[in-house]
PDB file of C-alpha atoms in Angstrom:
ATOM      1  CA  MET A   1       0.000   0.000   0.000  1.00  0.00           C
ATOM      2  CA  SER A   2       1.409   3.371  -0.926  1.00  0.00           C
ATOM      3  CA  LEU A   3       2.082   6.120   1.587  1.00  0.00           C
ATOM      4  CA  LEU A   4      -0.832   8.101   0.152  1.00  0.00           C
ATOM      5  CA  SER A   5      -3.414   5.344   0.576  1.00  0.00           C
ATOM      6  CA  TRP A   6      -2.054   4.614   4.065  1.00  0.00           C
ATOM      7  CA  LEU A   7      -2.595   8.308   4.912  1.00  0.00           C
ATOM      8  CA  GLU A   8      -6.090   8.204   3.437  1.00  0.00           C
ATOM      9  CA  GLY A   9      -6.966   5.147   5.506  1.00  0.00           C
ATOM     10  CA  LEU A  10      -6.046   6.655   8.901  1.00  0.00           C
ATOM     11  CA  PRO A  11      -9.068   6.969  11.215  1.00  0.00           C
ATOM     12  CA  VAL A  12      -8.733  10.773  11.289  1.00  0.00           C
ATOM     13  CA  SER A  13      -8.726  10.915   7.459  1.00  0.00           C
ATOM     14  CA  VAL A  14     -11.817   8.716   7.237  1.00  0.00           C
ATOM     15  CA  TRP A  15     -13.501  10.947   9.822  1.00  0.00           C
ATOM     16  CA  VAL A  16     -12.726  14.052   7.752  1.00  0.00           C
ATOM     17  CA  ALA A  17     -14.019  12.448   4.556  1.00  0.00           C
ATOM     18  CA  GLU A  18     -17.122  10.735   5.863  1.00  0.00           C
ATOM     19  CA  SER A  19     -18.452  12.524   8.946  1.00  0.00           C
ATOM     20  CA  ASP A  20     -21.232  15.085   8.604  1.00  0.00           C
ATOM     21  CA  TRP A  21     -19.145  18.033   9.789  1.00  0.00           C
ATOM     22  CA  GLY A  22     -15.459  17.137   9.375  1.00  0.00           C
ATOM     23  CA  TYR A  23     -14.987  18.193   5.776  1.00  0.00           C
ATOM     24  CA  PRO A  24     -17.285  21.259   5.697  1.00  0.00           C
ATOM     25  CA  LEU A  25     -15.907  22.666   8.978  1.00  0.00           C
ATOM     26  CA  LEU A  26     -12.274  22.152   7.952  1.00  0.00           C
ATOM     27  CA  LEU A  27     -12.933  23.668   4.542  1.00  0.00           C
ATOM     28  CA  SER A  28     -14.530  26.701   6.251  1.00  0.00           C
ATOM     29  CA  ALA A  29     -11.533  27.029   8.590  1.00  0.00           C
ATOM     30  CA  HIS A  30      -9.299  26.804   5.520  1.00  0.00           C
ATOM     31  CA  SER A  31     -11.180  29.740   3.914  1.00  0.00           C
ATOM     32  CA  MET A  32     -10.892  31.808   7.102  1.00  0.00           C
ATOM     33  CA  GLY A  33      -7.170  31.115   7.458  1.00  0.00           C
ATOM     34  CA  MET A  34      -6.779  32.026   3.783  1.00  0.00           C
ATOM     35  CA  ALA A  35      -8.639  35.306   4.302  1.00  0.00           C
ATOM     36  CA  ILE A  36      -6.315  36.172   7.205  1.00  0.00           C
ATOM     37  CA  VAL A  37      -2.983  35.287   5.634  1.00  0.00           C
ATOM     38  CA  VAL A  38      -3.668  36.443   2.061  1.00  0.00           C
ATOM     39  CA  GLY A  39      -5.637  39.482   3.258  1.00  0.00           C
ATOM     40  CA  LEU A  40      -2.788  40.727   5.452  1.00  0.00           C
ATOM     41  CA  LEU A  41      -0.110  40.013   2.853  1.00  0.00           C
ATOM     42  CA  LEU A  42      -2.117  41.868   0.179  1.00  0.00           C
ATOM     43  CA  VAL A  43      -2.315  44.853   2.551  1.00  0.00           C
ATOM     44  CA  LEU A  44       1.480  44.720   2.756  1.00  0.00           C
ATOM     45  CA  ASP A  45       1.817  44.457  -1.038  1.00  0.00           C
ATOM     46  CA  LEU A  46      -0.573  47.372  -1.587  1.00  0.00           C
ATOM     47  CA  ARG A  47       1.221  49.535   0.976  1.00  0.00           C
ATOM     48  CA  VAL A  48       4.534  48.870  -0.787  1.00  0.00           C
ATOM     49  CA  PHE A  49       2.870  49.944  -4.071  1.00  0.00           C
ATOM     50  CA  GLY A  50       2.062  53.260  -2.397  1.00  0.00           C
ATOM     51  CA  PHE A  51      -1.509  52.904  -1.102  1.00  0.00           C
ATOM     52  CA  ALA A  52      -2.186  54.372   2.369  1.00  0.00           C
ATOM     53  CA  ALA A  53       1.205  56.122   2.282  1.00  0.00           C
ATOM     54  CA  GLY A  54       0.579  57.626   5.743  1.00  0.00           C
ATOM     55  CA  ILE A  55       1.006  54.220   7.371  1.00  0.00           C
ATOM     56  CA  PRO A  56       4.700  53.425   7.966  1.00  0.00           C
ATOM     57  CA  ILE A  57       5.520  50.088   6.286  1.00  0.00           C
ATOM     58  CA  ALA A  58       7.490  49.035   9.349  1.00  0.00           C
ATOM     59  CA  ALA A  59       4.246  49.238  11.366  1.00  0.00           C
ATOM     60  CA  LEU A  60       2.833  46.397   9.217  1.00  0.00           C
ATOM     61  CA  ASP A  61       5.511  44.152  10.675  1.00  0.00           C
ATOM     62  CA  ARG A  62       3.329  43.981  13.785  1.00  0.00           C
ATOM     63  CA  LEU A  63       0.590  42.311  11.707  1.00  0.00           C
ATOM     64  CA  MET A  64       2.868  39.487  10.592  1.00  0.00           C
ATOM     65  CA  PRO A  65       2.272  37.284  13.675  1.00  0.00           C
ATOM     66  CA  LEU A  66      -1.425  37.339  12.685  1.00  0.00           C
ATOM     67  CA  ALA A  67      -0.499  36.314   9.145  1.00  0.00           C
ATOM     68  CA  TRP A  68       1.534  33.456  10.621  1.00  0.00           C
ATOM     69  CA  GLY A  69      -1.537  32.530  12.679  1.00  0.00           C
ATOM     70  CA  GLY A  70      -3.638  32.344   9.508  1.00  0.00           C
ATOM     71  CA  PHE A  71      -0.910  30.288   7.864  1.00  0.00           C
ATOM     72  CA  GLY A  72      -0.875  27.908  10.848  1.00  0.00           C
ATOM     73  CA  ILE A  73      -4.673  27.424  10.635  1.00  0.00           C
ATOM     74  CA  ASN A  74      -4.277  26.566   6.964  1.00  0.00           C
ATOM     75  CA  LEU A  75      -1.308  24.266   7.443  1.00  0.00           C
ATOM     76  CA  LEU A  76      -3.341  22.241   9.942  1.00  0.00           C
ATOM     77  CA  SER A  77      -6.714  22.319   8.135  1.00  0.00           C
ATOM     78  CA  GLY A  78      -5.014  21.802   4.772  1.00  0.00           C
ATOM     79  CA  SER A  79      -3.058  18.771   6.010  1.00  0.00           C
ATOM     80  CA  LEU A  80      -6.259  17.149   7.299  1.00  0.00           C
ATOM     81  CA  LEU A  81      -8.175  17.925   4.096  1.00  0.00           C
ATOM     82  CA  PHE A  82      -5.273  16.507   2.071  1.00  0.00           C
ATOM     83  CA  ALA A  83      -5.147  13.340   4.184  1.00  0.00           C
ATOM     84  CA  SER A  84      -8.840  12.687   3.472  1.00  0.00           C
ATOM     85  CA  THR A  85      -8.315  12.748  -0.327  1.00  0.00           C
ATOM     86  CA  ALA A  86      -4.564  12.062  -0.608  1.00  0.00           C
ATOM     87  CA  THR A  87      -4.511   9.618  -3.532  1.00  0.00           C
ATOM     88  CA  ARG A  88      -6.665  11.874  -5.699  1.00  0.00           C
ATOM     89  CA  LEU A  89      -4.987  15.174  -4.756  1.00  0.00           C
ATOM     90  CA  ALA A  90      -1.416  14.018  -5.306  1.00  0.00           C
ATOM     91  CA  GLY A  91      -2.085  13.750  -9.046  1.00  0.00           C
ATOM     92  CA  ASN A  92      -4.322  16.822  -9.344  1.00  0.00           C
ATOM     93  CA  TRP A  93      -2.515  19.480 -11.390  1.00  0.00           C
ATOM     94  CA  ALA A  94      -4.514  22.365  -9.889  1.00  0.00           C
ATOM     95  CA  PHE A  95      -3.516  21.215  -6.381  1.00  0.00           C
ATOM     96  CA  LEU A  96       0.153  20.938  -7.375  1.00  0.00           C
ATOM     97  CA  VAL A  97       0.167  24.403  -8.999  1.00  0.00           C
ATOM     98  CA  LYS A  98      -1.570  25.845  -5.932  1.00  0.00           C
ATOM     99  CA  MET A  99       1.031  24.343  -3.568  1.00  0.00           C
ATOM    100  CA  ALA A 100       3.839  25.719  -5.754  1.00  0.00           C
ATOM    101  CA  CYS A 101       2.183  29.177  -5.580  1.00  0.00           C
ATOM    102  CA  VAL A 102       1.950  28.945  -1.768  1.00  0.00           C
ATOM    103  CA  VAL A 103       5.621  27.980  -1.384  1.00  0.00           C
ATOM    104  CA  LEU A 104       6.797  30.643  -3.862  1.00  0.00           C
ATOM    105  CA  GLY A 105       4.403  33.200  -2.312  1.00  0.00           C
ATOM    106  CA  GLY A 106       5.927  32.559   1.112  1.00  0.00           C
ATOM    107  CA  LEU A 107       9.489  32.885  -0.189  1.00  0.00           C
ATOM    108  CA  THR A 108       8.516  36.046  -2.077  1.00  0.00           C
ATOM    109  CA  THR A 109       7.100  37.555   1.125  1.00  0.00           C
ATOM    110  CA  PHE A 110      10.439  37.013   2.908  1.00  0.00           C
ATOM    111  CA  TRP A 111      12.172  38.563  -0.114  1.00  0.00           C
ATOM    112  CA  LEU A 112       9.787  41.537   0.033  1.00  0.00           C
ATOM    113  CA  TRP A 113      10.590  42.242   3.692  1.00  0.00           C
ATOM    114  CA  HIS A 114      14.291  41.960   2.839  1.00  0.00           C
ATOM    115  CA  GLN A 115      13.915  44.667   0.148  1.00  0.00           C
ATOM    116  CA  VAL A 116      11.771  46.855   2.409  1.00  0.00           C
ATOM    117  CA  ARG A 117      14.262  46.674   5.302  1.00  0.00           C
ATOM    118  CA  GLY A 118      17.077  47.494   2.867  1.00  0.00           C
ATOM    119  CA  ASN A 119      14.986  50.526   1.795  1.00  0.00           C
ATOM    120  CA  ASN A 120      15.210  49.289  -1.792  1.00  0.00           C
ATOM    121  CA  MET A 121      11.727  50.539  -2.677  1.00  0.00           C
ATOM    122  CA  SER A 122      11.765  50.333  -6.470  1.00  0.00           C
ATOM    123  CA  ARG A 123      12.835  46.677  -6.298  1.00  0.00           C
ATOM    124  CA  ALA A 124      10.333  46.113  -3.476  1.00  0.00           C
ATOM    125  CA  LYS A 125       7.455  47.253  -5.719  1.00  0.00           C
ATOM    126  CA  GLY A 126       8.277  44.563  -8.273  1.00  0.00           C
ATOM    127  CA  VAL A 127       8.521  41.934  -5.559  1.00  0.00           C
ATOM    128  CA  ALA A 128       5.171  43.086  -4.091  1.00  0.00           C
ATOM    129  CA  LEU A 129       3.568  42.661  -7.522  1.00  0.00           C
ATOM    130  CA  LEU A 130       4.970  39.126  -7.753  1.00  0.00           C
ATOM    131  CA  SER A 131       3.810  38.368  -4.215  1.00  0.00           C
ATOM    132  CA  ALA A 132       0.239  39.543  -4.943  1.00  0.00           C
ATOM    133  CA  ALA A 133       0.155  37.531  -8.187  1.00  0.00           C
ATOM    134  CA  LEU A 134       1.346  34.358  -6.436  1.00  0.00           C
ATOM    135  CA  TRP A 135      -1.092  34.583  -3.512  1.00  0.00           C
ATOM    136  CA  LEU A 136      -4.063  35.355  -5.776  1.00  0.00           C
ATOM    137  CA  SER A 137      -3.030  32.474  -8.066  1.00  0.00           C
ATOM    138  CA  ALA A 138      -2.878  30.163  -5.038  1.00  0.00           C
ATOM    139  CA  ILE A 139      -6.532  31.011  -4.287  1.00  0.00           C
ATOM    140  CA  THR A 140      -7.602  30.561  -7.911  1.00  0.00           C
ATOM    141  CA  PHE A 141      -5.907  27.192  -8.395  1.00  0.00           C
ATOM    142  CA  GLY A 142      -7.141  26.085  -4.969  1.00  0.00           C
ATOM    143  CA  ARG A 143     -10.679  26.743  -6.147  1.00  0.00           C
ATOM    144  CA  LEU A 144     -10.084  24.728  -9.313  1.00  0.00           C
ATOM    145  CA  ILE A 145      -9.005  21.568  -7.449  1.00  0.00           C
ATOM    146  CA  ALA A 146     -12.506  20.098  -7.147  1.00  0.00           C
ATOM    147  CA  TYR A 147     -13.327  20.759 -10.795  1.00  0.00           C
ATOM    148  CA  VAL A 148     -10.109  19.163 -12.021  1.00  0.00           C
ATOM    149  CA  MET A 149     -10.733  16.174  -9.754  1.00  0.00           C
ATOM    150  CA  ASP A 150     -14.197  15.470 -11.178  1.00  0.00           C
ATOM    151  CA  HIS A 151     -12.949  15.857 -14.708  1.00  0.00           C
ATOM    152  CA  ALA A 152      -9.961  13.578 -14.143  1.00  0.00           C
ATOM    153  CA  ILE A 153     -12.081  10.853 -12.548  1.00  0.00           C
ATOM    154  CA  LEU A 154     -14.812  10.866 -15.169  1.00  0.00           C
ATOM    155  CA  HIS A 155     -12.395  10.820 -18.075  1.00  0.00           C
ATOM    156  CA  ALA A 156      -9.821   8.409 -16.681  1.00  0.00           C
ATOM    157  CA  GLN A 157     -11.003   5.425 -18.682  1.00  0.00           C
TER     158      GLN A 157
ATOM    159  CA  MET B   1       3.845  35.946 -28.910  1.00  0.00           C
ATOM    160  CA  LYS B   2       4.811  34.379 -25.600  1.00  0.00           C
ATOM    161  CA  LYS B   3       1.859  36.092 -23.959  1.00  0.00           C
ATOM    162  CA  SER B   4      -0.643  34.888 -26.538  1.00  0.00           C
ATOM    163  CA  MET B   5       0.734  31.341 -26.282  1.00  0.00           C
ATOM    164  CA  PHE B   6       0.255  31.476 -22.524  1.00  0.00           C
ATOM    165  CA  ALA B   7      -3.290  32.813 -22.923  1.00  0.00           C
ATOM    166  CA  LEU B   8      -4.051  30.012 -25.376  1.00  0.00           C
ATOM    167  CA  ILE B   9      -2.769  27.347 -22.969  1.00  0.00           C
ATOM    168  CA  VAL B  10      -4.805  28.836 -20.124  1.00  0.00           C
ATOM    169  CA  LEU B  11      -7.957  28.940 -22.274  1.00  0.00           C
ATOM    170  CA  LEU B  12      -7.482  25.366 -23.466  1.00  0.00           C
ATOM    171  CA  SER B  13      -7.021  24.055 -19.958  1.00  0.00           C
ATOM    172  CA  MET B  14     -10.016  26.111 -18.752  1.00  0.00           C
ATOM    173  CA  SER B  15     -12.310  24.569 -21.369  1.00  0.00           C
ATOM    174  CA  GLN B  16     -11.389  21.162 -19.935  1.00  0.00           C
ATOM    175  CA  VAL B  17     -11.782  22.298 -16.356  1.00  0.00           C
ATOM    176  CA  PHE B  18     -15.187  23.816 -16.881  1.00  0.00           C
ATOM    177  CA  ALA B  19     -16.415  20.876 -18.886  1.00  0.00           C
ATOM    178  CA  HIS B  20     -17.613  19.701 -15.521  1.00  0.00           C
ATOM    179  CA  HIS B  21     -19.557  20.988 -12.546  1.00  0.00           C
ATOM    180  CA  ALA B  22     -22.107  22.615 -14.714  1.00  0.00           C
ATOM    181  CA  VAL B  23     -23.764  19.258 -13.971  1.00  0.00           C
ATOM    182  CA  ASN B  24     -26.353  19.905 -16.647  1.00  0.00           C
ATOM    183  CA  SER B  25     -23.694  20.336 -19.333  1.00  0.00           C
ATOM    184  CA  GLN B  26     -21.884  17.145 -18.379  1.00  0.00           C
ATOM    185  CA  PHE B  27     -24.906  14.916 -17.785  1.00  0.00           C
ATOM    186  CA  ASP B  28     -28.326  14.866 -19.428  1.00  0.00           C
ATOM    187  CA  VAL B  29     -30.465  15.417 -16.341  1.00  0.00           C
ATOM    188  CA  SER B  30     -33.656  15.040 -18.379  1.00  0.00           C
ATOM    189  CA  LYS B  31     -32.828  11.366 -19.014  1.00  0.00           C
ATOM    190  CA  ASN B  32     -32.503   8.360 -16.779  1.00  0.00           C
ATOM    191  CA  VAL B  33     -30.849   5.101 -17.753  1.00  0.00           C
ATOM    192  CA  GLU B  34     -31.126   1.964 -15.647  1.00  0.00           C
ATOM    193  CA  LEU B  35     -28.040  -0.264 -15.605  1.00  0.00           C
ATOM    194  CA  THR B  36     -26.896  -3.371 -13.766  1.00  0.00           C
ATOM    195  CA  GLY B  37     -23.236  -3.835 -12.992  1.00  0.00           C
ATOM    196  CA  VAL B  38     -20.627  -5.438 -10.772  1.00  0.00           C
ATOM    197  CA  LEU B  39     -19.109  -2.960  -8.330  1.00  0.00           C
ATOM    198  CA  THR B  40     -15.352  -2.664  -8.965  1.00  0.00           C
ATOM    199  CA  LYS B  41     -14.352   0.300  -6.774  1.00  0.00           C
ATOM    200  CA  VAL B  42     -15.773   2.927  -4.405  1.00  0.00           C
ATOM    201  CA  GLU B  43     -14.153   6.295  -3.697  1.00  0.00           C
ATOM    202  CA  LEU B  44     -15.776   8.007  -0.717  1.00  0.00           C
ATOM    203  CA  ILE B  45     -14.315  11.483  -1.137  1.00  0.00           C
ATOM    204  CA  ASN B  46     -15.337  15.138  -1.138  1.00  0.00           C
ATOM    205  CA  PRO B  47     -16.828  17.024  -2.857  1.00  0.00           C
ATOM    206  CA  HIS B  48     -18.261  14.016  -4.761  1.00  0.00           C
ATOM    207  CA  SER B  49     -17.954  10.292  -4.286  1.00  0.00           C
ATOM    208  CA  TYR B  50     -17.510   7.838  -7.163  1.00  0.00           C
ATOM    209  CA  MET B  51     -18.663   4.292  -7.744  1.00  0.00           C
ATOM    210  CA  TYR B  52     -17.317   2.132 -10.562  1.00  0.00           C
ATOM    211  CA  PHE B  53     -19.261  -0.712 -12.123  1.00  0.00           C
ATOM    212  CA  ASP B  54     -18.480  -3.296 -14.806  1.00  0.00           C
ATOM    213  CA  VAL B  55     -21.557  -3.260 -17.029  1.00  0.00           C
ATOM    214  CA  THR B  56     -22.044  -5.978 -19.645  1.00  0.00           C
ATOM    215  CA  GLY B  57     -23.713  -4.595 -22.778  1.00  0.00           C
ATOM    216  CA  SER B  58     -26.067  -6.373 -25.166  1.00  0.00           C
ATOM    217  CA  ASP B  59     -22.983  -7.134 -27.316  1.00  0.00           C
ATOM    218  CA  LYS B  60     -21.415  -8.983 -24.329  1.00  0.00           C
ATOM    219  CA  MET B  61     -18.719  -6.283 -24.074  1.00  0.00           C
ATOM    220  CA  VAL B  62     -17.867  -5.265 -20.498  1.00  0.00           C
ATOM    221  CA  VAL B  63     -17.513  -1.517 -19.963  1.00  0.00           C
ATOM    222  CA  ASN B  64     -16.394   0.057 -16.696  1.00  0.00           C
ATOM    223  CA  TYR B  65     -18.669   2.971 -15.778  1.00  0.00           C
ATOM    224  CA  SER B  66     -17.554   5.852 -13.483  1.00  0.00           C
ATOM    225  CA  ILE B  67     -20.596   7.158 -11.678  1.00  0.00           C
ATOM    226  CA  GLU B  68     -20.535  10.439  -9.791  1.00  0.00           C
ATOM    227  CA  THR B  69     -22.623  10.655  -6.652  1.00  0.00           C
ATOM    228  CA  GLY B  70     -22.871  12.694  -3.462  1.00  0.00           C
ATOM    229  CA  ALA B  71     -20.233  13.383  -0.819  1.00  0.00           C
ATOM    230  CA  PRO B  72     -20.013  10.607   1.805  1.00  0.00           C
ATOM    231  CA  ALA B  73     -22.131  12.612   4.280  1.00  0.00           C
ATOM    232  CA  ALA B  74     -24.796  13.195   1.602  1.00  0.00           C
ATOM    233  CA  LEU B  75     -24.962   9.451   0.898  1.00  0.00           C
ATOM    234  CA  ARG B  76     -25.526   8.815   4.583  1.00  0.00           C
ATOM    235  CA  ARG B  77     -28.263  11.451   4.713  1.00  0.00           C
ATOM    236  CA  ALA B  78     -29.947   9.525   1.894  1.00  0.00           C
ATOM    237  CA  GLY B  79     -29.835   6.504   4.224  1.00  0.00           C
ATOM    238  CA  LEU B  80     -26.910   4.657   2.640  1.00  0.00           C
ATOM    239  CA  SER B  81     -24.041   3.545   4.910  1.00  0.00           C
ATOM    240  CA  ALA B  82     -21.663   3.143   1.993  1.00  0.00           C
ATOM    241  CA  ARG B  83     -18.900   1.338   3.909  1.00  0.00           C
ATOM    242  CA  GLU B  84     -21.212  -1.420   5.127  1.00  0.00           C
ATOM    243  CA  ALA B  85     -23.614  -1.626   2.184  1.00  0.00           C
ATOM    244  CA  LEU B  86     -21.248  -1.510  -0.791  1.00  0.00           C
ATOM    245  CA  LYS B  87     -19.127  -4.575  -1.509  1.00  0.00           C
ATOM    246  CA  VAL B  88     -16.758  -4.809  -4.441  1.00  0.00           C
ATOM    247  CA  GLY B  89     -17.751  -7.841  -6.506  1.00  0.00           C
ATOM    248  CA  ASP B  90     -21.482  -7.611  -5.738  1.00  0.00           C
ATOM    249  CA  THR B  91     -24.015  -6.768  -8.437  1.00  0.00           C
ATOM    250  CA  TYR B  92     -26.057  -3.588  -8.144  1.00  0.00           C
ATOM    251  CA  LYS B  93     -28.869  -1.992 -10.094  1.00  0.00           C
ATOM    252  CA  PHE B  94     -28.523   1.752 -10.508  1.00  0.00           C
ATOM    253  CA  VAL B  95     -30.136   4.614 -12.377  1.00  0.00           C
ATOM    254  CA  ILE B  96     -28.041   7.430 -13.837  1.00  0.00           C
ATOM    255  CA  CYS B  97     -28.404  10.642 -15.741  1.00  0.00           C
ATOM    256  CA  PRO B  98     -26.159   9.632 -18.664  1.00  0.00           C
ATOM    257  CA  SER B  99     -23.197  11.591 -19.980  1.00  0.00           C
ATOM    258  CA  ARG B 100     -23.852  13.922 -22.906  1.00  0.00           C
ATOM    259  CA  ASP B 101     -20.620  12.932 -24.669  1.00  0.00           C
ATOM    260  CA  GLY B 102     -21.361   9.209 -24.754  1.00  0.00           C
ATOM    261  CA  SER B 103     -18.541   8.294 -22.335  1.00  0.00           C
ATOM    262  CA  PRO B 104     -19.310   5.542 -19.787  1.00  0.00           C
ATOM    263  CA  THR B 105     -19.982   8.059 -17.030  1.00  0.00           C
ATOM    264  CA  GLY B 106     -23.076   9.331 -15.283  1.00  0.00           C
ATOM    265  CA  LEU B 107     -24.646  11.063 -12.328  1.00  0.00           C
ATOM    266  CA  MET B 108     -26.318   8.618  -9.969  1.00  0.00           C
ATOM    267  CA  SER B 109     -30.052   9.035  -9.412  1.00  0.00           C
ATOM    268  CA  SER B 110     -30.673   5.881  -7.434  1.00  0.00           C
ATOM    269  CA  LEU B 111     -28.995   2.691  -6.302  1.00  0.00           C
ATOM    270  CA  THR B 112     -30.529  -0.674  -5.444  1.00  0.00           C
ATOM    271  CA  LEU B 113     -28.643  -3.085  -3.196  1.00  0.00           C
ATOM    272  CA  PRO B 114     -28.638  -6.862  -3.808  1.00  0.00           C
ATOM    273  CA  ASP B 115     -31.092  -7.203  -0.870  1.00  0.00           C
ATOM    274  CA  GLY B 116     -33.576  -4.913  -2.645  1.00  0.00           C
ATOM    275  CA  ARG B 117     -33.143  -1.794  -0.540  1.00  0.00           C
ATOM    276  CA  SER B 118     -33.138   1.270  -2.788  1.00  0.00           C
ATOM    277  CA  PHE B 119     -31.730   4.773  -2.284  1.00  0.00           C
ATOM    278  CA  LYS B 120     -32.497   7.956  -4.175  1.00  0.00           C
ATOM    279  CA  PHE B 121     -29.980  10.759  -4.491  1.00  0.00           C
ATOM    280  CA  GLY B 122     -30.114  14.416  -5.420  1.00  0.00           C
ATOM    281  CA  ALA B 123     -30.226  14.005  -9.186  1.00  0.00           C
ATOM    282  CA  ARG B 124     -33.689  14.156 -10.757  1.00  0.00           C
ATOM    283  CA  ASN B 125     -35.160  10.744 -11.169  1.00  0.00           C
ATOM    284  CA  ASN B 126     -37.575  10.540 -14.067  1.00  0.00           C
ATOM    285  CA  VAL B 127     -37.933   6.782 -14.078  1.00  0.00           C
ATOM    286  CA  ASP B 128     -40.747   7.070 -11.598  1.00  0.00           C
ATOM    287  CA  PRO B 129     -42.177  10.593 -11.980  1.00  0.00           C
ATOM    288  CA  GLY B 130     -44.601   9.939  -9.146  1.00  0.00           C
ATOM    289  CA  GLN B 131     -41.732   9.936  -6.717  1.00  0.00           C
ATOM    290  CA  ASP B 132     -39.831  12.788  -8.323  1.00  0.00           C
ATOM    291  CA  GLN B 133     -38.049  14.798  -5.672  1.00  0.00           C
ATOM    292  CA  ASP B 134     -38.939  18.388  -4.945  1.00  0.00           C
ATOM    293  CA  PRO B 135     -36.255  20.273  -6.917  1.00  0.00           C
ATOM    294  CA  THR B 136     -36.234  23.057  -4.325  1.00  0.00           C
ATOM    295  CA  SER B 137     -35.236  20.765  -1.472  1.00  0.00           C
ATOM    296  CA  PRO B 138     -31.483  20.443  -0.864  1.00  0.00           C
TER     297      PRO B 138
END
């Protein structure tokens, strides 16, 4: 049995997939975590572009623990949602593109803070644009996962 | 040039993606087809579960059908405990809204177990109009 089907067969994974509330509640938590982390990082990106210029960018640093909190909610809820559908998700191109966007979005956010702290604002604007594009793409491809899954299953044979 | 190539690739992949989930475009919900087949696999996953059946046609050819049905919790609300009731290798009667493209796929309207118990799911079931479900109910 592969690692993926072992994961899918764990009692907690079966509970997520088959209970009345497991999947819908975790998916809701995943949306809320997404709103927190992507919402706050978009605020940062927009501020770097020049919106709300009266707010010092350094002050946004204080919001980053909240963004980490949102990320933590999504790491946990996302891992459980993945475990419940592991064999199907591992081969789902929308899921794989989304995960790549999340990883690159995270790295880009670190890069953005590096540029901001170095007061390299023209470079920072480009990085903020990339960051916004990656996080918004992560949401879009995340939304496509279910559609790709149905299509792949129905046209597999 | 690069940009237009990218746009083309995105559009092509989108047309595949959105081929589904407009349930009415994928399946002919005005039709019902009754089939009998041997269960080969069950996938109890969200947002939709899948059941696979080997169906023997009038020409004796065996075709494996992929049938979309509700999420595991929705199946249970319809009264079906899928884990206990569904056994790979058993023969089931089922009614589907057939695919529009002729592929061996469908949206399950009802399922009858070997012991005769029958379950109706969300898809419209026109085989027995007298028991048609209220389309406004979830």
